Every structure is written in C-alpha cells, then in structure tokens.
C-alpha cells in the first residue's frame, strides 16, 4: 500500500512539470512586454529596463522557464499587475471562502446524489427511475452559470427567501451560502446520481446478492449493506471527476453571487487582463485537481484491494 | 469483408437507436436547431443586430414573440442567429479535435513504447486542468474572439478522442483478425486505416457527440465572461451575459438564451447516450 502511494505520487511529478510548462507557455505566448507584465503598468521605463537586465529576460524561453519553475517551486507566483500584491498571498487570502463553497456543494452532491442513484437502481426502468434520471440528465446539461442566474432570480429576487449576493463568515452567513452551493453542486450531484445508479445495477446482478437474499436477509439490508458498499467504489472516482466541474464552476458562481473567493479573483483578473493572477489561479486549480485525483486513486486502492498495480 | 460487416452493423445500430425514444427526441431537436441555423435569414422576423430604441426592453408579445433587449433588438431573431455560432463551434472544434485525437491516439496505441509515453504524458497534462479553465487560459493567451474559441475547445477535447482510440487500438491489436491481416502481408498503414480505425469508429462517434455538447457549453461560458463572441454579433452566451445584468427587470433577456443552451446540450447528451447504448451496450457510462 505504501509502495503504491509513493508510486502514484512519483507518477504525478512529470504531469505537474507539464502543467507548469503549459501555464508558463500560455502566458509567454501573450503578446507584450514580460518586464512590464511583472512590474505592473505604472512602472517607469528605467525600472523596466533594469528589471529586464536583472531577470535576464533576453534569454531563450526554456532558460526562462527553468527560472520560472524555480520561483514557482519556492512559492513565488509573482505579483499582480493590477494591485502589485503577491499572487500567492491573494490566493491564500481568498481560499477559505472558496473552500467553504466547494465543500458545501460537494456535500450536497454526495448526500443527495447517492440516494437518488440508489432509489433509481432499486426499481430500474420504473416511472420514478425515469423521472429521476431525466432530471439528472437535465442537471448534467444545464450550464452552471444559467442555473446560478435562475436560482438567484427565483429564490433571491421573486420569492426573496435568500440574499441574491454577498458573503458573511460563520453561521450567520449560511443564508448567503445556500443558493451558490446549490447552483454549484447540481452538476456533480447529477453525475454522481447517474454513476451510482449504473454501478448499483451492475452489482445487483451478481451472485453474492442472490446468496444474501437466499439467506433470507431483508431486501433493505441486501441493498444498503451488501450492494451499496461495493457500488460505492466507482462512485469515489466520480467524486474526483466532479472536482473539475466544481473548480470551473466556482469561476462563474462566485462571479454571479459576488462570493469573494478564488473564482471571483480570477474573473476580476480576466476583466482587468491581470495575466500574473490568471496564470497563478489556473496553475493553482490544476494543482488542486491533480492532488484530489491522487487522493481519489489512493482511496480507491484502499477500498478495492484488487487494485495494486 | 469489413465493408460488408460495417453496413450490417450500422443498420443494426440504427434500428436500436430508432427504438430509443429519448435519443430520437434529442435527434429531432438537433435537426430542428440545425434547420433554424441554416435558414436563420428566412425565419427570423427582424435583423438580429437592428436596434430600435423605442421598442427597447419589451416583454414577450405579439410583435416580438420572445421580447426585445435593451437596444430593442428582437430576442427571437438573435437566438436563431446565435444557433449558428453554437453549432459552428461544435462542428469545427469537434472536427479538429477528432483529427488530432485519432492521429495521436492511433500512434500511441499502435506503436506503444516511447511514442505512447510522450502522447500519454500530453494527455495527462491536458487532463490535469479542469477543462473549462484550460479553455479560458488558451483564449486569454490567443486573444478573445470566435476563432480562438474553436482552437481552445479543440485543444482540450482531442484528449477524449485520443484516449478512446488508443484504448481501442491496444485491445484490437491483439485480436486474431489483425494477426491474420499481418500474416497476409498487410503493412502498418493498411492495418490502421482498413482494420483498426473502422472498428474504433463507434466509440469515436459517441465521444464526439458528447464533445459537441461540451463545446456548446464552453462557447457559452467564454462568451458569458466576455471572452468569446464579440458584440454586436449574437451568441447564446453573450446574450446570457447581457441578460444577467438585467435579470431583475427583464427576465426574458436571460431565460430564453439559457433555455436554448440547456435544450441543445440536453439534446446532444440524449443522442450521445442513445448512440452509446445502440453502438455498444457494454461501454461504461462516462461522465
């Protein structure tokens, strides 16, 4: 097991190098003066020139990439072009709000998605199954940003149950959290429901469940204890997969609901063309995504001892 | 022989697909939207960009079936023209992504070794980015605009095609009929184009259909952030962007573009699911 964990972590090294290379090249490809990008618009000509000399910006791109990698591996993501703040500081400052929103959405997705999938699988092709799966497909198909606007409009504006936008720390802030978390969690919820259903259906046909039934166990015990436990294994992977939807979704949802997290930071950076912040957030999101997927793989191997390659 | 087998197989698949009511509903919606896009000039009652400030922000009614926006432009006419953008993004990005994906997937799956290692590394790197964020980053690097959207979406969605093709080649390469072809003296190119690719076609069709849906969402998302289609041209995403700023006073400006996006994406997902069941009932459900 320990060997597998080490192996999986080592596998991630070339991928992470690739991630930094791609993010570096993307911003390198942007036409413009690298020195000015790093120093900010307001810096004068002499400062820019001395910066260019100091950072040897006339070197070839791969030499510069090497230095970029060195800086990034030491936690230096550069400074914002707009505010001159350190990018890493801004990211860490905004992270708690995003984590709160993301966890709430993920919790909703798992706590509702898994039961929906189980209910559908217990009576496959019934009217209820049909209705639940149609709703799930709608959930998969509706873009997060449209769902966000719809929820804000219906529950925030017409019904006035919750505020349309804003943020507050602690328990009094829950009323601000409900709508964005629901909008963000619906896509992953639908993905998890669909996967739980198909995974349950696969397990339900197997011999050991017939044995469990033949022993005279209650149907409820068979489904919840014997089937669900094994059906959950692929669902764990689905949770890793839905992280992509969550991470991209926060960009739109934080923007729509004025949620002061990493996503809103990024959208503001896009609007003001703040390249260093964009580069930092994209790399940060990819890093989180890679780490979550490593964790999912490790949990997967832990749940299913057959997987130790 | 493979040619004859292919016809029989696709006829069977079509028969299975026809029985699937959801998939057929999806197909009908797609055909309707495609027809609307092609005939946009004929069926839209107004010019999509024609402003008429006296008619600004009108509710849906007899004169403007889906209302007007803040410049008095007819929402229905703009939606019909926006369908062109969405379908074009899907069509172009998926064609490019299929070309790249089939090429790299075949190379990796057929030759294995270091070629496959490099291609697998590329696939894993692109997959390390949440897809929509990757598309956003590429768009910023290349500069906003519709041409960038095609490239950006293709650069991320080829990965799905490449993985499928590579996986297919891995398993098919070991089958007896490939061994038979090889012992009859068939070269690499002949084996790839005559035998391996035709037999990998079914999953490619499924991935590309679902990729179409993802491409439409990506365009809408980019335009919603102001990175896609530039004004005054109409796209569903850019209409949603303006509608969002007015949703407390003029709900129709956001709701109709949003429903168009959702409906079209749903149709492609329904068709993609149906194709998967019809072409290969054993294929696992992907997300």
Coordinates of C-alpha atoms in Angstrom, one line a residue:
Chain A
X1 CA 0.0 0.0 0.0
X2 CA 2.8 2.4 1.0
X3 CA 4.6 1.5 -2.2
X4 CA 1.5 2.3 -4.2
X5 CA 1.2 5.7 -2.6
X6 CA 4.8 6.5 -3.4
X7 CA 4.5 5.3 -6.9
X8 CA 1.3 7.3 -7.5
X9 CA 3.0 10.4 -6.2
X10 CA 6.0 9.9 -8.3
X11 CA 3.8 9.5 -11.4
X12 CA 2.4 12.9 -10.7
X13 CA 5.8 14.7 -11.0
X14 CA 6.1 14.7 -14.8
X15 CA 2.5 15.7 -15.1
X16 CA 2.9 18.6 -12.7
X17 CA 6.0 19.7 -14.7
X18 CA 3.9 19.6 -17.8
X19 CA 1.2 21.7 -16.1
X20 CA 3.7 24.4 -15.1
X21 CA 5.2 24.3 -18.7
X22 CA 1.7 24.8 -20.3
X23 CA 0.7 27.6 -17.9
X24 CA 4.1 29.3 -18.5
X25 CA 3.9 29.0 -22.3
X26 CA 0.3 30.2 -22.4
X27 CA 1.2 33.4 -20.7
X28 CA 4.5 33.6 -22.6
X29 CA 2.5 33.5 -25.8
X30 CA 0.6 36.6 -24.9
X31 CA 2.0 39.4 -26.9
X32 CA 3.5 42.0 -24.6
X33 CA 6.5 43.0 -22.6
X34 CA 7.4 40.4 -19.9
X35 CA 9.1 43.0 -17.7
X36 CA 6.0 45.2 -17.8
X37 CA 3.8 42.3 -17.0
X38 CA 5.8 41.5 -13.9
X39 CA 6.3 45.1 -12.7
X40 CA 2.8 46.5 -13.5
X41 CA 1.6 49.1 -15.9
X42 CA 2.5 52.1 -13.7
X43 CA 6.3 51.4 -13.6
X44 CA 8.6 53.8 -15.4
X45 CA 11.0 53.0 -18.3
X46 CA 14.2 52.8 -16.2
X47 CA 12.7 50.4 -13.7
X48 CA 11.5 48.2 -16.6
X49 CA 14.9 48.2 -18.2
X50 CA 16.8 47.4 -15.0
X51 CA 14.3 44.6 -14.3
X52 CA 14.9 43.2 -17.8
X53 CA 18.6 43.1 -17.1
X54 CA 18.2 41.7 -13.6
X55 CA 15.9 38.8 -14.7
X56 CA 17.8 38.3 -17.9
X57 CA 14.6 38.4 -20.0
X58 CA 16.5 38.2 -23.3
X59 CA 17.5 34.6 -22.6
X60 CA 15.7 31.9 -24.6
X61 CA 12.3 30.7 -23.4
X62 CA 13.5 27.4 -21.9
X63 CA 16.1 29.1 -19.7
X64 CA 13.4 31.5 -18.6
X65 CA 11.0 28.6 -18.0
X66 CA 13.7 27.0 -15.8
X67 CA 13.8 30.1 -13.6
X68 CA 10.0 30.3 -13.6
X69 CA 9.9 26.7 -12.3
X70 CA 12.5 27.6 -9.6
X71 CA 10.4 30.5 -8.5
X72 CA 7.1 28.6 -8.5
X73 CA 8.6 25.7 -6.6
X74 CA 9.6 28.2 -3.9
X75 CA 6.1 29.5 -3.7
X76 CA 6.7 32.7 -5.7
X77 CA 3.9 33.2 -8.2
X78 CA 4.9 36.8 -9.0
X79 CA 2.9 40.0 -8.3
X80 CA -0.4 41.1 -9.6
X81 CA -0.2 43.6 -12.5
X82 CA -3.2 45.5 -11.2
X83 CA -2.6 45.7 -7.4
X84 CA 1.0 44.7 -7.1
X85 CA 0.1 42.3 -4.4
X86 CA 1.8 38.9 -4.2
X87 CA -0.3 36.5 -6.2
X88 CA 0.2 33.6 -3.7
X89 CA -1.0 35.9 -0.9
X90 CA -4.1 36.9 -2.7
X91 CA -4.9 33.2 -3.5
X92 CA -4.4 32.1 0.1
X93 CA -6.4 35.0 1.3
X94 CA -9.4 34.1 -0.9
X95 CA -9.1 30.3 -0.5
X96 CA -11.2 29.8 2.7
X97 CA -14.3 31.3 1.1
X98 CA -13.9 29.1 -2.0
X99 CA -13.2 26.0 0.2
X100 CA -16.4 26.7 2.1
X101 CA -18.5 27.0 -1.0
X102 CA -16.9 24.0 -2.7
X103 CA -17.3 21.7 0.4
X104 CA -20.9 22.7 0.8
X105 CA -21.6 21.9 -2.9
X106 CA -19.7 18.6 -2.7
X107 CA -21.6 17.6 0.4
X108 CA -24.9 18.4 -1.3
X109 CA -23.9 16.4 -4.4
X110 CA -22.9 13.3 -2.4
X111 CA -25.7 13.4 0.2
X112 CA -28.4 13.8 -2.4
X113 CA -26.8 12.2 -5.5
X114 CA -26.0 8.8 -3.9
X115 CA -29.6 8.2 -2.5
X116 CA -31.1 9.3 -5.8
X117 CA -28.9 6.8 -7.6
X118 CA -29.8 4.0 -5.2
X119 CA -33.6 4.7 -5.4
X120 CA -33.3 4.7 -9.2
X121 CA -31.4 1.4 -9.2
X122 CA -33.8 -0.4 -6.9
X123 CA -36.6 -0.2 -9.4
X124 CA -34.9 0.3 -12.8
X125 CA -36.9 1.4 -15.7
X126 CA -39.9 2.3 -13.4
X127 CA -41.6 5.7 -13.7
X128 CA -39.7 7.0 -10.7
X129 CA -36.4 5.9 -12.2
X130 CA -37.3 7.5 -15.5
X131 CA -38.2 10.8 -13.8
X132 CA -35.1 10.9 -11.6
X133 CA -32.7 10.1 -14.5
X134 CA -34.4 12.6 -16.8
X135 CA -33.9 15.2 -14.0
X136 CA -30.2 14.1 -13.7
X137 CA -29.6 14.5 -17.4
X138 CA -31.1 17.9 -17.2
X139 CA -28.7 18.7 -14.3
X140 CA -25.8 17.5 -16.3
X141 CA -26.9 19.6 -19.4
X142 CA -27.7 22.9 -17.7
X143 CA -24.6 25.1 -17.5
X144 CA -23.7 26.2 -14.0
X145 CA -23.9 29.9 -14.9
X146 CA -27.5 29.6 -16.2
X147 CA -28.6 27.6 -13.2
X148 CA -27.0 30.2 -10.9
X149 CA -28.9 33.0 -12.6
X150 CA -32.2 31.1 -12.5
X151 CA -31.8 30.4 -8.8
X152 CA -30.8 33.9 -8.0
X153 CA -33.8 35.2 -9.9
X154 CA -36.4 32.7 -8.5
X155 CA -35.4 32.4 -4.8
X156 CA -33.4 35.5 -4.4
X157 CA -35.5 38.0 -6.3
X158 CA -39.1 36.8 -6.8
X159 CA -39.5 34.8 -3.6
X160 CA -37.0 36.8 -1.6
X161 CA -36.0 33.9 0.6
X162 CA -32.3 34.5 0.5
X163 CA -30.0 37.3 -0.5
X164 CA -29.0 37.5 -4.1
X165 CA -25.4 38.1 -3.4
X166 CA -22.9 38.6 -0.6
X167 CA -20.8 36.8 1.9
X168 CA -20.5 36.6 5.7
X169 CA -18.3 34.4 7.8
X170 CA -19.7 32.0 10.4
X171 CA -23.2 30.6 10.9
X172 CA -25.0 33.9 10.1
X173 CA -23.5 33.6 6.6
X174 CA -25.3 30.4 5.8
X175 CA -28.2 32.3 4.1
X176 CA -25.6 33.6 1.6
X177 CA -24.2 30.1 1.0
X178 CA -27.4 28.2 0.1
X179 CA -28.0 29.4 -3.4
X180 CA -24.4 29.4 -4.7
X181 CA -23.8 26.0 -3.2
X182 CA -27.0 24.6 -4.8
X183 CA -26.1 26.0 -8.2
X184 CA -22.5 24.7 -7.9
X185 CA -23.5 21.3 -6.5
X186 CA -26.2 20.4 -9.0
X187 CA -23.9 19.3 -11.9
X188 CA -21.8 17.0 -9.7
X189 CA -25.0 15.8 -7.9
X190 CA -26.4 14.7 -11.3
X191 CA -23.1 13.0 -12.3
X192 CA -22.9 11.1 -9.0
X193 CA -26.6 10.0 -9.2
X194 CA -26.2 8.6 -12.7
X195 CA -23.0 6.8 -11.8
X196 CA -24.4 5.4 -8.5
X197 CA -27.3 4.0 -10.5
X198 CA -25.3 2.3 -13.2
X199 CA -22.8 1.0 -10.6
X200 CA -25.6 -0.4 -8.4
X201 CA -27.3 -2.1 -11.4
X202 CA -24.0 -3.8 -12.2
X203 CA -23.6 -5.0 -8.6
X204 CA -27.2 -6.1 -8.2
X205 CA -27.0 -8.7 -10.8
X206 CA -24.1 -10.6 -9.1
X207 CA -24.3 -14.0 -7.4
X208 CA -23.4 -12.9 -3.9
X209 CA -26.5 -10.8 -3.7
X210 CA -28.7 -13.7 -4.7
X211 CA -26.9 -15.6 -1.9
X212 CA -27.7 -12.8 0.5
X213 CA -31.3 -12.9 -0.5
X214 CA -31.5 -16.7 -0.3
X215 CA -30.2 -16.5 3.2
X216 CA -33.4 -14.6 4.0
X217 CA -31.9 -11.2 4.6
X218 CA -34.2 -8.2 4.4
X219 CA -34.2 -6.5 1.0
X220 CA -33.2 -3.3 2.7
X221 CA -30.1 -5.0 4.3
X222 CA -29.2 -6.5 0.9
X223 CA -29.3 -3.2 -0.9
X224 CA -27.8 -0.9 1.7
X225 CA -25.2 -3.2 3.3
X226 CA -24.2 -5.6 0.5
X227 CA -24.9 -3.8 -2.8
X228 CA -24.2 -0.2 -2.0
X229 CA -20.9 -0.9 -0.3
X230 CA -19.4 -2.4 -3.4
X231 CA -21.2 0.0 -5.8
X232 CA -19.6 3.0 -4.0
X233 CA -16.2 2.1 -5.3
X234 CA -16.6 3.7 -8.8
X235 CA -18.6 6.5 -7.2
X236 CA -15.5 7.6 -5.4
X237 CA -13.9 8.1 -8.8
X238 CA -16.9 10.1 -9.9
X239 CA -16.3 12.4 -6.9
X240 CA -12.8 13.0 -8.2
X241 CA -14.2 13.7 -11.7
X242 CA -16.7 16.1 -10.5
X243 CA -13.9 18.2 -9.0
X244 CA -13.4 19.5 -12.5
X245 CA -17.0 20.8 -12.7
X246 CA -16.6 22.2 -9.2
X247 CA -13.4 24.1 -9.9
X248 CA -14.5 25.5 -13.2
X249 CA -18.0 26.2 -11.7
X250 CA -16.6 28.4 -8.9
X251 CA -15.4 30.9 -11.5
X252 CA -19.0 31.5 -12.7
X253 CA -20.9 31.0 -9.4
X254 CA -18.6 33.3 -7.4
X255 CA -19.0 35.9 -10.1
X256 CA -22.8 35.7 -10.2
X257 CA -23.3 35.6 -6.5
X258 CA -20.5 38.1 -5.6
X259 CA -18.8 35.4 -3.5
X260 CA -15.3 36.7 -2.6
X261 CA -13.2 33.6 -3.4
X262 CA -10.5 32.5 -5.8
X263 CA -13.0 32.3 -8.6
X264 CA -14.1 35.9 -8.3
X265 CA -10.4 36.9 -8.0
X266 CA -9.8 35.1 -11.4
X267 CA -12.8 36.7 -13.1
X268 CA -11.8 40.1 -11.9
X269 CA -8.3 39.3 -13.2
X270 CA -9.7 38.3 -16.6
X271 CA -11.7 41.6 -16.8
X272 CA -8.7 43.7 -16.0
X273 CA -6.3 41.5 -18.0
X274 CA -4.2 40.8 -15.0
X275 CA -2.0 38.0 -16.5
X276 CA 0.1 37.0 -13.5
X277 CA -3.1 36.5 -11.4
X278 CA -4.7 34.5 -14.2
X279 CA -1.6 32.3 -14.5
X280 CA -1.5 31.8 -10.8
X281 CA -5.1 30.8 -10.4
X282 CA -5.1 28.4 -13.4
X283 CA -2.0 26.7 -12.1
X284 CA -3.4 26.6 -8.6
X285 CA -6.6 25.0 -9.8
X286 CA -4.7 22.4 -11.8
X287 CA -2.6 21.6 -8.8
X288 CA -5.7 21.1 -6.6
X289 CA -7.2 18.9 -9.3
X290 CA -4.1 16.7 -9.6
X291 CA -3.8 16.3 -5.8
X292 CA -7.5 15.4 -5.4
X293 CA -7.3 12.8 -8.1
X294 CA -4.2 11.3 -6.5
X295 CA -6.1 11.1 -3.2
X296 CA -9.1 9.5 -5.0
X297 CA -6.8 6.9 -6.6
X298 CA -5.3 6.1 -3.2
X299 CA -8.8 5.8 -1.5
X300 CA -9.8 3.7 -4.5
X301 CA -6.9 1.3 -4.0
X302 CA -7.7 1.2 -0.3
X303 CA -11.4 0.3 -0.9
X304 CA -10.6 -2.2 -3.6
X305 CA -7.6 -4.3 -2.6
X306 CA -7.5 -5.9 -6.1
X307 CA -6.0 -2.7 -7.5
X308 CA -2.4 -2.7 -6.7
X309 CA -0.5 -2.1 -9.9
Chain B
X1 CA -15.4 -8.1 -45.8
X2 CA -15.1 -5.4 -43.2
X3 CA -17.0 -3.1 -45.5
X4 CA -20.0 -5.5 -45.7
X5 CA -19.9 -6.1 -41.9
X6 CA -19.9 -2.3 -41.3
X7 CA -23.1 -1.8 -43.2
X8 CA -24.8 -4.6 -41.3
X9 CA -23.6 -3.2 -38.0
X10 CA -24.6 0.3 -38.7
X11 CA -28.0 -0.8 -39.9
X12 CA -28.5 -2.8 -36.6
X13 CA -27.3 0.2 -34.6
X14 CA -29.7 2.5 -36.3
X15 CA -32.6 0.1 -35.6
X16 CA -31.6 0.0 -31.9
X17 CA -31.4 3.8 -31.9
X18 CA -34.8 4.3 -33.5
X19 CA -36.4 2.3 -30.7
X20 CA -34.8 4.7 -28.1
X21 CA -37.4 7.4 -27.6
X22 CA -35.1 9.8 -25.7
X23 CA -32.4 9.6 -28.3
X24 CA -34.8 10.2 -31.1
X25 CA -36.2 13.2 -29.2
X26 CA -32.6 14.5 -29.0
X27 CA -32.1 13.9 -32.7
X28 CA -35.3 15.7 -33.6
X29 CA -34.3 18.8 -31.5
X30 CA -30.8 18.8 -33.1
X31 CA -32.2 18.6 -36.6
X32 CA -34.7 21.4 -35.8
X33 CA -32.0 23.7 -34.4
X34 CA -29.7 23.0 -37.4
X35 CA -32.5 23.8 -39.7
X36 CA -33.2 27.1 -37.8
X37 CA -29.5 27.9 -38.0
X38 CA -29.3 27.3 -41.8
X39 CA -32.5 29.2 -42.5
X40 CA -31.8 31.9 -40.0
X41 CA -32.1 34.6 -42.6
X42 CA -35.5 33.4 -43.7
X43 CA -37.2 32.6 -40.4
X44 CA -36.1 35.4 -38.2
X45 CA -38.7 38.2 -38.3
X46 CA -36.1 41.0 -37.8
X47 CA -32.5 41.8 -38.5
X48 CA -30.6 40.3 -35.4
X49 CA -28.5 43.5 -34.9
X50 CA -31.1 46.1 -35.8
X51 CA -31.6 48.5 -32.9
X52 CA -34.9 50.2 -32.3
X53 CA -34.7 52.2 -29.1
X54 CA -38.4 53.0 -29.0
X55 CA -39.0 49.2 -28.7
X56 CA -36.3 48.6 -26.0
X57 CA -36.8 46.0 -23.3
X58 CA -40.3 44.9 -24.4
X59 CA -41.9 41.9 -22.8
X60 CA -42.6 38.8 -25.0
X61 CA -45.7 39.7 -27.0
X62 CA -47.4 39.5 -30.4
X63 CA -44.9 41.8 -32.2
X64 CA -41.8 40.3 -30.6
X65 CA -42.6 36.7 -29.6
X66 CA -39.7 36.5 -27.1
X67 CA -39.4 40.2 -26.3
X68 CA -36.6 42.7 -27.1
X69 CA -33.3 43.6 -25.3
X70 CA -32.2 47.0 -24.1
X71 CA -31.4 48.2 -27.6
X72 CA -34.8 47.0 -28.9
X73 CA -33.3 44.1 -30.8
X74 CA -35.6 41.1 -31.3
X75 CA -34.6 38.3 -29.0
X76 CA -36.0 35.5 -31.2
X77 CA -34.1 36.7 -34.2
X78 CA -30.9 36.9 -32.2
X79 CA -31.4 33.4 -30.8
X80 CA -31.9 32.0 -34.3
X81 CA -28.6 33.6 -35.4
X82 CA -26.9 32.6 -32.2
X83 CA -27.7 28.9 -33.1
X84 CA -25.3 29.3 -36.0
X85 CA -22.5 30.3 -33.6
X86 CA -23.2 27.3 -31.2
X87 CA -23.4 24.7 -34.0
X88 CA -20.3 26.2 -35.8
X89 CA -18.3 26.0 -32.6
X90 CA -19.4 22.4 -32.1
X91 CA -18.8 21.4 -35.7
X92 CA -15.4 23.0 -36.2
X93 CA -13.9 22.2 -32.7
X94 CA -15.1 18.6 -32.9
X95 CA -13.7 18.1 -36.4
X96 CA -10.3 19.4 -35.4
X97 CA -10.3 17.5 -32.1
X98 CA -11.2 14.3 -34.0
X99 CA -8.3 14.8 -36.4
X100 CA -5.8 15.4 -33.6
X101 CA -7.3 12.7 -31.3
X102 CA -7.4 10.0 -34.0
X103 CA -3.9 10.8 -35.1
X104 CA -2.2 10.8 -31.7
X105 CA -4.4 8.0 -30.3
X106 CA -3.6 5.7 -33.2
X107 CA 0.1 6.5 -33.0
X108 CA 0.2 5.8 -29.2
X109 CA -2.0 2.7 -29.3
X110 CA -0.3 1.2 -32.4
X111 CA 3.4 1.8 -31.8
X112 CA 3.4 1.9 -28.0
X113 CA 6.9 2.4 -26.5
X114 CA 8.3 5.9 -26.2
X115 CA 5.8 7.4 -28.7
X116 CA 3.0 6.2 -26.5
X117 CA 4.8 7.5 -23.3
X118 CA 5.0 11.0 -24.8
X119 CA 1.4 11.0 -26.0
X120 CA 0.2 9.7 -22.7
X121 CA 2.1 12.4 -20.9
X122 CA 0.4 15.1 -23.1
X123 CA -3.0 13.6 -22.4
X124 CA -2.4 13.5 -18.7
X125 CA -1.1 17.1 -18.7
X126 CA -4.2 18.4 -20.5
X127 CA -6.4 16.3 -18.3
X128 CA -4.9 17.9 -15.2
X129 CA -6.6 21.2 -16.0
X130 CA -10.3 21.5 -15.3
X131 CA -11.4 21.6 -19.0
X132 CA -13.2 24.9 -18.9
X133 CA -10.3 26.6 -17.1
X134 CA -7.9 25.4 -19.8
X135 CA -10.2 26.8 -22.5
X136 CA -10.3 30.1 -20.6
X137 CA -6.5 30.2 -20.3
X138 CA -5.9 29.4 -24.0
X139 CA -8.5 32.1 -25.0
X140 CA -6.6 34.7 -23.0
X141 CA -3.3 33.7 -24.5
X142 CA -4.6 33.9 -28.1
X143 CA -6.8 36.9 -27.6
X144 CA -10.7 36.8 -27.3
X145 CA -12.8 36.1 -30.4
X146 CA -14.7 33.3 -32.1
X147 CA -11.7 31.8 -33.9
X148 CA -9.9 31.4 -30.6
X149 CA -12.9 29.6 -29.2
X150 CA -12.6 26.9 -32.0
X151 CA -8.9 26.4 -31.3
X152 CA -9.2 26.5 -27.5
X153 CA -12.1 23.9 -27.4
X154 CA -10.3 21.6 -29.9
X155 CA -7.1 21.8 -27.8
X156 CA -8.8 20.3 -24.8
X157 CA -11.4 17.9 -26.3
X158 CA -9.0 15.9 -28.5
X159 CA -7.9 14.2 -25.3
X160 CA -11.2 12.3 -25.0
X161 CA -10.9 11.1 -28.6
X162 CA -7.2 10.1 -28.3
X163 CA -7.9 8.1 -25.1
X164 CA -10.7 6.1 -26.7
X165 CA -8.7 5.4 -29.9
X166 CA -5.6 4.5 -28.0
X167 CA -7.6 2.1 -25.8
X168 CA -9.3 0.5 -28.7
X169 CA -6.0 0.0 -30.6
X170 CA -4.5 -1.6 -27.5
X171 CA -7.1 -4.3 -27.4
X172 CA -7.8 -4.7 -31.1
X173 CA -4.1 -5.1 -31.9
X174 CA -4.1 -8.4 -30.1
X175 CA -7.1 -9.9 -31.9
X176 CA -6.8 -12.8 -34.3
X177 CA -8.0 -10.9 -37.4
X178 CA -5.2 -8.4 -37.1
X179 CA -2.8 -11.2 -36.8
X180 CA -4.4 -12.7 -39.9
X181 CA -4.1 -9.4 -41.8
X182 CA -0.5 -9.1 -40.8
X183 CA 0.4 -12.6 -41.9
X184 CA -1.2 -11.9 -45.3
X185 CA 1.4 -9.2 -45.6
X186 CA -0.6 -6.1 -44.7
X187 CA 1.5 -3.1 -43.7
X188 CA 1.1 -0.7 -40.8
X189 CA -0.9 1.9 -42.7
X190 CA -3.3 -0.7 -44.1
X191 CA -3.9 -2.3 -40.7
X192 CA -4.5 1.1 -39.2
X193 CA -6.8 2.5 -41.8
X194 CA -8.6 -0.6 -43.1
X195 CA -8.9 -2.6 -39.9
X196 CA -8.3 -0.7 -36.6
X197 CA -9.9 2.6 -37.3
X198 CA -13.2 1.3 -38.8
X199 CA -13.6 -0.9 -35.8
X200 CA -12.9 2.0 -33.4
X201 CA -15.5 4.2 -35.2
X202 CA -18.4 3.5 -32.8
X203 CA -16.9 4.9 -29.6
X204 CA -15.4 7.8 -31.5
X205 CA -18.9 8.8 -32.7
X206 CA -20.1 8.7 -29.1
X207 CA -17.3 10.8 -27.7
X208 CA -17.6 13.4 -30.5
X209 CA -21.4 13.7 -30.0
X210 CA -20.9 14.3 -26.2
X211 CA -18.0 16.6 -27.1
X212 CA -20.4 18.7 -29.2
X213 CA -22.4 19.3 -26.0
X214 CA -19.3 20.3 -24.1
X215 CA -18.2 22.6 -26.9
X216 CA -21.5 24.5 -26.8
X217 CA -21.2 24.9 -23.0
X218 CA -17.6 26.1 -23.4
X219 CA -18.5 28.7 -26.0
X220 CA -21.4 29.9 -23.9
X221 CA -19.2 30.1 -20.8
X222 CA -16.5 32.0 -22.6
X223 CA -18.9 34.5 -24.1
X224 CA -20.6 34.8 -20.7
X225 CA -17.2 36.0 -19.4
X226 CA -16.8 38.3 -22.4
X227 CA -14.0 36.2 -23.9
X228 CA -15.9 34.6 -26.8
X229 CA -18.1 36.1 -29.5
X230 CA -17.7 39.9 -29.5
X231 CA -20.6 42.4 -29.8
X232 CA -22.7 43.2 -31.7
X233 CA -22.7 39.6 -33.0
X234 CA -25.3 37.4 -31.2
X235 CA -24.3 34.2 -29.4
X236 CA -26.3 32.5 -26.7
X237 CA -23.5 33.0 -24.2
X238 CA -23.1 36.7 -24.9
X239 CA -26.9 37.2 -24.8
X240 CA -27.0 35.5 -21.4
X241 CA -24.2 37.8 -20.3
X242 CA -26.2 41.0 -21.0
X243 CA -29.4 39.3 -19.8
X244 CA -27.7 38.6 -16.5
X245 CA -27.2 42.3 -15.8
X246 CA -30.9 42.9 -16.3
X247 CA -32.5 39.8 -14.8
X248 CA -34.4 41.7 -12.1
X249 CA -36.1 43.9 -14.7
X250 CA -36.2 41.9 -17.9
X251 CA -36.2 38.1 -17.1
X252 CA -36.7 37.2 -20.8
X253 CA -33.3 38.5 -21.8
X254 CA -31.5 35.8 -19.7
X255 CA -34.1 33.0 -19.6
X256 CA -34.5 32.4 -23.4
X257 CA -30.8 32.2 -24.2
X258 CA -30.3 30.0 -21.2
X259 CA -33.1 27.6 -22.2
X260 CA -31.6 27.5 -25.7
X261 CA -28.2 26.4 -24.4
X262 CA -29.6 23.9 -22.0
X263 CA -32.0 22.4 -24.5
X264 CA -29.4 22.0 -27.2
X265 CA -26.9 20.5 -24.8
X266 CA -29.6 18.2 -23.4
X267 CA -30.4 17.1 -27.0
X268 CA -26.8 16.2 -27.7
X269 CA -26.4 14.4 -24.4
X270 CA -29.6 12.3 -25.1
X271 CA -28.4 11.4 -28.6
X272 CA -24.9 10.6 -27.2
X273 CA -26.3 8.3 -24.5
X274 CA -28.6 6.7 -27.1
X275 CA -25.7 6.2 -29.5
X276 CA -23.6 4.6 -26.8
X277 CA -26.4 2.1 -26.0
X278 CA -27.1 1.4 -29.7
X279 CA -23.4 1.1 -30.8
X280 CA -22.0 -0.8 -27.8
X281 CA -24.2 -1.8 -24.9
X282 CA -21.1 -2.8 -22.9
X283 CA -19.5 0.6 -22.9
X284 CA -19.3 2.1 -19.5
X285 CA -21.1 5.3 -18.7
X286 CA -18.6 8.2 -18.7
X287 CA -19.2 11.5 -17.1

